[in-house]
Short mmCIF file of C-alpha atoms in Angstrom, two decimals:
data_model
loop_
_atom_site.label_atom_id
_atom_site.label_comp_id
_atom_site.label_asym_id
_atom_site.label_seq_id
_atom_site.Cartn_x
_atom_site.Cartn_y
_atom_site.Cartn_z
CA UNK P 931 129.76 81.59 104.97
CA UNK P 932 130.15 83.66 101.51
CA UNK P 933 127.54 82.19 99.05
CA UNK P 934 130.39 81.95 96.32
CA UNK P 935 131.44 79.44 99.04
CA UNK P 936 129.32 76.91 97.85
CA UNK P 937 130.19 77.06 94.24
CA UNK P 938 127.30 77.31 91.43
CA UNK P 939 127.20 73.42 91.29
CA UNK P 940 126.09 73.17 94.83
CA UNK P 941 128.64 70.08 95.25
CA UNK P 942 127.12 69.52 99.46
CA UNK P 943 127.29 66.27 99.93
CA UNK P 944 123.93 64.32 100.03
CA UNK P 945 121.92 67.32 100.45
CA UNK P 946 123.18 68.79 97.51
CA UNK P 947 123.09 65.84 94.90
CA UNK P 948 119.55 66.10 95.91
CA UNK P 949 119.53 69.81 95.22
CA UNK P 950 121.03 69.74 91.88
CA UNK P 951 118.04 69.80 89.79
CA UNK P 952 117.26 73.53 91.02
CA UNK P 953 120.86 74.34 90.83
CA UNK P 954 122.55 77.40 89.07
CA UNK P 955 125.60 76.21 87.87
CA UNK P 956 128.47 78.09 85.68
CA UNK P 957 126.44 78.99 82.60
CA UNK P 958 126.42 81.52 79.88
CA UNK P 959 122.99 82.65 78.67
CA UNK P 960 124.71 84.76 76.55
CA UNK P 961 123.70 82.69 73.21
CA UNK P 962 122.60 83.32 69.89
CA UNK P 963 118.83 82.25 70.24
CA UNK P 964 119.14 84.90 73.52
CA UNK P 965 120.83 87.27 71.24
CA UNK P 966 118.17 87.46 68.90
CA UNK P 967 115.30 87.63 71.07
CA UNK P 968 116.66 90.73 72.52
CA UNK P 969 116.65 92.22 69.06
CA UNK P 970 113.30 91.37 68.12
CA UNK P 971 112.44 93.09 71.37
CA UNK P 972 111.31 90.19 73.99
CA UNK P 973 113.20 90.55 77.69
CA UNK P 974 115.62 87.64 78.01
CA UNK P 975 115.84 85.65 81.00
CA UNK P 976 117.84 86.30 83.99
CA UNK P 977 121.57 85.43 83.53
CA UNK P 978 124.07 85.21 86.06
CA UNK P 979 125.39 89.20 85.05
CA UNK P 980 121.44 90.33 85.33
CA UNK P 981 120.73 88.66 88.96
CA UNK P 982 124.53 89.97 90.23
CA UNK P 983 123.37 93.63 89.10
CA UNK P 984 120.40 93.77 91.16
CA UNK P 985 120.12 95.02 94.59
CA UNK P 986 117.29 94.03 97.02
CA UNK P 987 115.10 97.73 96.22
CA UNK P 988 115.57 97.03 92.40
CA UNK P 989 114.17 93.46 92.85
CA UNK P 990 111.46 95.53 94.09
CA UNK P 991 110.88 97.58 91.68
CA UNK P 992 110.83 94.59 88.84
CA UNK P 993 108.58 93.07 90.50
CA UNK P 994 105.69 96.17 91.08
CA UNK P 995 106.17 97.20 87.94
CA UNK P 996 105.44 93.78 86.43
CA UNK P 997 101.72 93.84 88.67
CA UNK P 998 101.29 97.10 87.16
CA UNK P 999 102.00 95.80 83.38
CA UNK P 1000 99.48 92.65 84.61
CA UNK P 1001 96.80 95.30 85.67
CA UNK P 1002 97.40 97.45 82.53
CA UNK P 1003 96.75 94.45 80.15
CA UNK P 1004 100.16 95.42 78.74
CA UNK P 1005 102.48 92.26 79.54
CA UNK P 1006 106.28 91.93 78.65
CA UNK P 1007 107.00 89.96 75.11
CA UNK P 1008 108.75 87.26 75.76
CA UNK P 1009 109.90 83.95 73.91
CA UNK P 1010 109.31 81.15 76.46
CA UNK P 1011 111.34 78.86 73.99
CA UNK P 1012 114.07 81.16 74.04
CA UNK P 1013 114.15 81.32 77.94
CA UNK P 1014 113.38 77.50 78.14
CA UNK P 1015 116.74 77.00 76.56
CA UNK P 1016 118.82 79.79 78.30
CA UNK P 1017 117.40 78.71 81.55
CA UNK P 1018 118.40 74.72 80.75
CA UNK P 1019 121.66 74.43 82.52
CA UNK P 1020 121.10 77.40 85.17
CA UNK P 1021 118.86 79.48 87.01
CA UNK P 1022 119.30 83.35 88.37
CA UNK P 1023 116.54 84.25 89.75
CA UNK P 1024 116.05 87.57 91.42
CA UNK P 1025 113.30 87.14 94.03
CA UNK P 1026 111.23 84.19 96.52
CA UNK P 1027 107.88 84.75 96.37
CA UNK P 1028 105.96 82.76 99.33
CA UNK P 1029 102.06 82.85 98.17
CA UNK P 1030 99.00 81.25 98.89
CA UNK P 1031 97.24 78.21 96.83
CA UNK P 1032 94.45 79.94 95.33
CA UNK P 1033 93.72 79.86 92.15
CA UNK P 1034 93.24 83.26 91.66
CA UNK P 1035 96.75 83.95 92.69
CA UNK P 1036 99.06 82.76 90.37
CA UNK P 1037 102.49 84.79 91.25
CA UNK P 1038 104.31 84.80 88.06
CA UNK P 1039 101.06 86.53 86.21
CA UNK P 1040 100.67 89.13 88.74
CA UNK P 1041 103.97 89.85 88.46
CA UNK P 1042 104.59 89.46 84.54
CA UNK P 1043 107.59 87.00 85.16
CA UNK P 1044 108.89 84.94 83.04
CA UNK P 1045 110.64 81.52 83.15
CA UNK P 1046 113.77 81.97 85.56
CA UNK P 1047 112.89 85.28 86.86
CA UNK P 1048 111.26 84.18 90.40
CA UNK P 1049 111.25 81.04 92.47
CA UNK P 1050 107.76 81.17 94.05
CA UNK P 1051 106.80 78.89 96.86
CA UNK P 1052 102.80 78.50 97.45
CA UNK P 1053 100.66 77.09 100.23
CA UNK P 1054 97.34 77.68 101.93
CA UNK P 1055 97.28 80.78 103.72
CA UNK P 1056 100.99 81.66 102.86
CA UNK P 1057 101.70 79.94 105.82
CA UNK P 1058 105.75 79.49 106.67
CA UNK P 1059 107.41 76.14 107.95
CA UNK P 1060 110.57 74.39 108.04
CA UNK P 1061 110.64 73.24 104.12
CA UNK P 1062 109.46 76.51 103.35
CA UNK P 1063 112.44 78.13 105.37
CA UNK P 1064 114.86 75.90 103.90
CA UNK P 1065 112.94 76.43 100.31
CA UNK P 1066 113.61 80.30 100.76
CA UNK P 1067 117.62 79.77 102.26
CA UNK P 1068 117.93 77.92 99.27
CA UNK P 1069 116.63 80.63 96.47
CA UNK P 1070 118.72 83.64 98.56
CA UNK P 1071 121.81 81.38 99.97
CA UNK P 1072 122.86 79.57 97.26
CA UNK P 1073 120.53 80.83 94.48
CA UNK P 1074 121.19 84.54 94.52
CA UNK P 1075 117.50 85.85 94.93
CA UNK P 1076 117.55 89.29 95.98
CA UNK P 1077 114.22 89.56 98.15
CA UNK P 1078 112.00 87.49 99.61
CA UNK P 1079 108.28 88.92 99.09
CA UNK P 1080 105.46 86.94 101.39
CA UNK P 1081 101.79 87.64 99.35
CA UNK P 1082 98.62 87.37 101.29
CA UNK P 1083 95.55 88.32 99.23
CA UNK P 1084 91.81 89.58 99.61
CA UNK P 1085 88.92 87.02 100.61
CA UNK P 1086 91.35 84.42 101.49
CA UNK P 1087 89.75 81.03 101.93
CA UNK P 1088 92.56 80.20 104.69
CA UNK P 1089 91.95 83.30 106.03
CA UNK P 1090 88.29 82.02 106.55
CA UNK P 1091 88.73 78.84 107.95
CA UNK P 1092 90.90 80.23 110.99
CA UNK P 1093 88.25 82.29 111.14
CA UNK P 1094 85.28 79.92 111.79
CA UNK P 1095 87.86 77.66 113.53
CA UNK P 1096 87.37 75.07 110.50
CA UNK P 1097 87.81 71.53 111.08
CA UNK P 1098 88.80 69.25 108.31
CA UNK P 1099 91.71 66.76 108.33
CA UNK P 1100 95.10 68.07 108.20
CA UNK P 1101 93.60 71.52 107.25
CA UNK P 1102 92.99 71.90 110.99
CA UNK P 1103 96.76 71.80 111.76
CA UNK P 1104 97.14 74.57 108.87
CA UNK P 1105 94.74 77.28 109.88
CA UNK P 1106 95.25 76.91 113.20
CA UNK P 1107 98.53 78.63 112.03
CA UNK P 1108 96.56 81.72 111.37
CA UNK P 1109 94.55 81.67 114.74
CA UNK P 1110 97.08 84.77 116.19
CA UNK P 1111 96.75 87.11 113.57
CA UNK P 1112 92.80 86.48 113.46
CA UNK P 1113 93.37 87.04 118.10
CA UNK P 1114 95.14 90.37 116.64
CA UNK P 1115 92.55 92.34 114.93
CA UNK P 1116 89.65 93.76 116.32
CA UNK P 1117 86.61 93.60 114.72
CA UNK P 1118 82.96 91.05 113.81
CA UNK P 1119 84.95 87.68 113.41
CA UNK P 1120 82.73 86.73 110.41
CA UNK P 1121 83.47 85.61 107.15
CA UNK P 1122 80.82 88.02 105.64
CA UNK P 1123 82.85 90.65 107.17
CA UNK P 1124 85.29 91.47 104.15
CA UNK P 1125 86.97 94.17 106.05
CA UNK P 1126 87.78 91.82 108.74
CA UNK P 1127 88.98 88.94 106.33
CA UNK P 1128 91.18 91.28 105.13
CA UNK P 1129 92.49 92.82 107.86
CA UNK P 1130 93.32 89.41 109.11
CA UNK P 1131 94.88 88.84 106.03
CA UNK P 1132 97.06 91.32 106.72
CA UNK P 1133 98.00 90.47 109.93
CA UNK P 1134 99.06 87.13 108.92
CA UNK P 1135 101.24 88.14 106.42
CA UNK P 1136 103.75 90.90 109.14
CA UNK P 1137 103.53 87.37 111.41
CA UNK P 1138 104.61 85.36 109.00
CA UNK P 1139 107.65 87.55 107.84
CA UNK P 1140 108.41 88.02 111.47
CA UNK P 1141 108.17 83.83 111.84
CA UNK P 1142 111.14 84.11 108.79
CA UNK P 1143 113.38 86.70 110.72
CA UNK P 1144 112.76 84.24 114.44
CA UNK P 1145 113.35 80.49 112.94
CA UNK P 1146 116.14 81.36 109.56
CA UNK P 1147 119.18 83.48 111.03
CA UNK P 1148 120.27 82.47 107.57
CA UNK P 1149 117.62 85.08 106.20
CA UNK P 1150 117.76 87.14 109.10
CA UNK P 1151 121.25 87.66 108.79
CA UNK P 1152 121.64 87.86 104.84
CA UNK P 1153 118.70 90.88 105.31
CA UNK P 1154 120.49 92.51 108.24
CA UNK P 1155 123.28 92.52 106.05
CA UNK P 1156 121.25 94.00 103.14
CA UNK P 1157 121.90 91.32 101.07
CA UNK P 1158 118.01 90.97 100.92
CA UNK P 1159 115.17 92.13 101.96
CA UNK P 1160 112.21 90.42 103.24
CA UNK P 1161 109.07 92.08 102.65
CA UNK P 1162 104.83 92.11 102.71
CA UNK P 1163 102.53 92.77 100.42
CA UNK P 1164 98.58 92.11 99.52
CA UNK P 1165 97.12 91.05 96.56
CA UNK P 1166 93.28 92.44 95.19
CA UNK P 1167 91.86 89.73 93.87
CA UNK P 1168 88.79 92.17 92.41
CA UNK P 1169 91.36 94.23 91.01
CA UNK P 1170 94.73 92.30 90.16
CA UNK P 1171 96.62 95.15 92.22
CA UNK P 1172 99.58 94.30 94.23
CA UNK P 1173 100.15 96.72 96.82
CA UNK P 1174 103.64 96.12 99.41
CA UNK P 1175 103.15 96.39 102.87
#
C-alpha cells in the first residue's frame, strides 16, 4: 500500500491514535524563525520538501559526512530553538538508526544530527525484535525515512557477555541473541581478545540486518523496491569514526 495511503495524520484506527505523538502531519516549516536561521547560516530542520528530495544513497551520504564533521571537531551550527519549533507539529526525518545502549554511542553526535533529522532506536547489543521492527516500519512506512542504518561498535559490552555466556536476569535472554554471530567467527573467544570482540561485533550487525530483511517484508519490500536501503556499519569508539559495512 502507497505510504501517501495513510495520510500524514496517520488517522489508523486505535493503533494510530496511539501513534500520533510521532506523527508527521501536513506542516509547513517554511516559517520566518526557519527563514532566518538559514540566513544567519545554521542548517534548518528537515521539512517535508527536504526528506521527499532525498534518495536512500544521499541519506547516506548526510549521514557519513556528519561522523566526519563529529571526528573533525567541526559540527553543523544549528539553532535547536529554531528546529524545536519547526519540528512542533511534524517530523521528516531522513534515516532509522538502530544502535546500541552505550554510553559512548550516542547516534545523533556521531552523526552531527539535529532535532528531526533521524529517528534512532537503541538497545543492548543493537539487537532487533518485534517493537523494534514495527519501530523501523513506522520511521520508513509512514514516516518517510530513507535508510535504515544498524550501528554495532568496538569493545561492545553486549558483545562481551555473549561472549562469556553471561548470566544476569533478563540480560540472559538478550545476549543469548548474539550467541550465532559469536558461533560465526573464528578465533580465542575471550573478552581480552579485542580483535575477536570486534569481529563478533561485526558479525552481529550483517545478522541482524539479515533478521530485518526475514521477519519485516514491509522493509524488505520497500528496500527491494529501492525505496530504502538497509545498511551496516561500525562505530570506533577510540576514534569516533563511523565506517559502513
Amino acid at each position: 500500500m502507497p505510504r501517501q495511503a495513510f495520510g500524514r495524520r496517520f488517522d489508523l484506527s486505535a493503533a494510530g491514535l496511539a501513534l500520533a505523538g510521532c506523527s508527521a502531519p501536513e506542516f509547513s516549516a517554511g516559517s520566518a524563525p526557519a527563514e532566518a536561521a538559514v540566513d544567519q547560516g545554521f542548517v534548518p530542520a528537515q521539512d517535508a520538501a527536504s526528506q521527499a528530495a532525498l534518495t536512500p544513497d544521499a541519506a547516506l551520504t548526510l549521514l557519513a559526512d556528519g561522523n566526519a564533521r563529529f571526528v573533525a571537531g567541526t559540527p553543523a551550527r544549528r539553532d535547536y530553538g529554531d528546529q524545536i519549533r519547526a519540528t512542533a507539529a511534524a517530523q521528516y526525518p531522513f534515516a532509522v538508526v538502530l544502535g546500541c545502549i552505550d554510553s559512548r554511542v550516542p547516534i545523533e553526535t556521531v552523526f552531527d544530527q539535529g532535532i528531526g533529522d533521524i529517528f534512532s532506536a537503541r538497545v543492548a547489543g543493537n539487537i532487533v525484535n518485534t517493537e523494534l521492527l514495527g519501530s523501523m516500519e513506522f520511521a520508513c512506512r509512514l514516516a518517510g525515512a530513507k535508510l535504515v542504518v544498524v550501528l554495532g561498535h568496538t569493545s561492545c559490552g553486549a558483545v562481551k557477555g555473549a561472549i562469556s555466556s553471561a548470566r544476569l536476569g533478563n540480560l540472559t535472554q538478550l545476549v543469548q541473541k548474539i550467541d550465532p554471530a559469536v558461533e560465526a567467527i573464528e578465533g580465542e573467544r575471550d573478552v581480552d581478545n579485542a580483535g575477536y570482540v570486534d569481529g563478533v561485533a561485526e558479525e552481529n550487525v550483517r545478522m541482524v540486518i539479515e533478521e530485518i530483511r526475514r521477519e519485516s517484508p514491509v522493509l524488505a519490500t520497500m528496500e527491494q523496491e529501492r525505496e530504502i536501503r538497509i545498511v551496516g556499519a561500525m562505530y570506533d569508539v577510540s576514534t569516533g569514526v563511523v565506517r559502513f559495512i
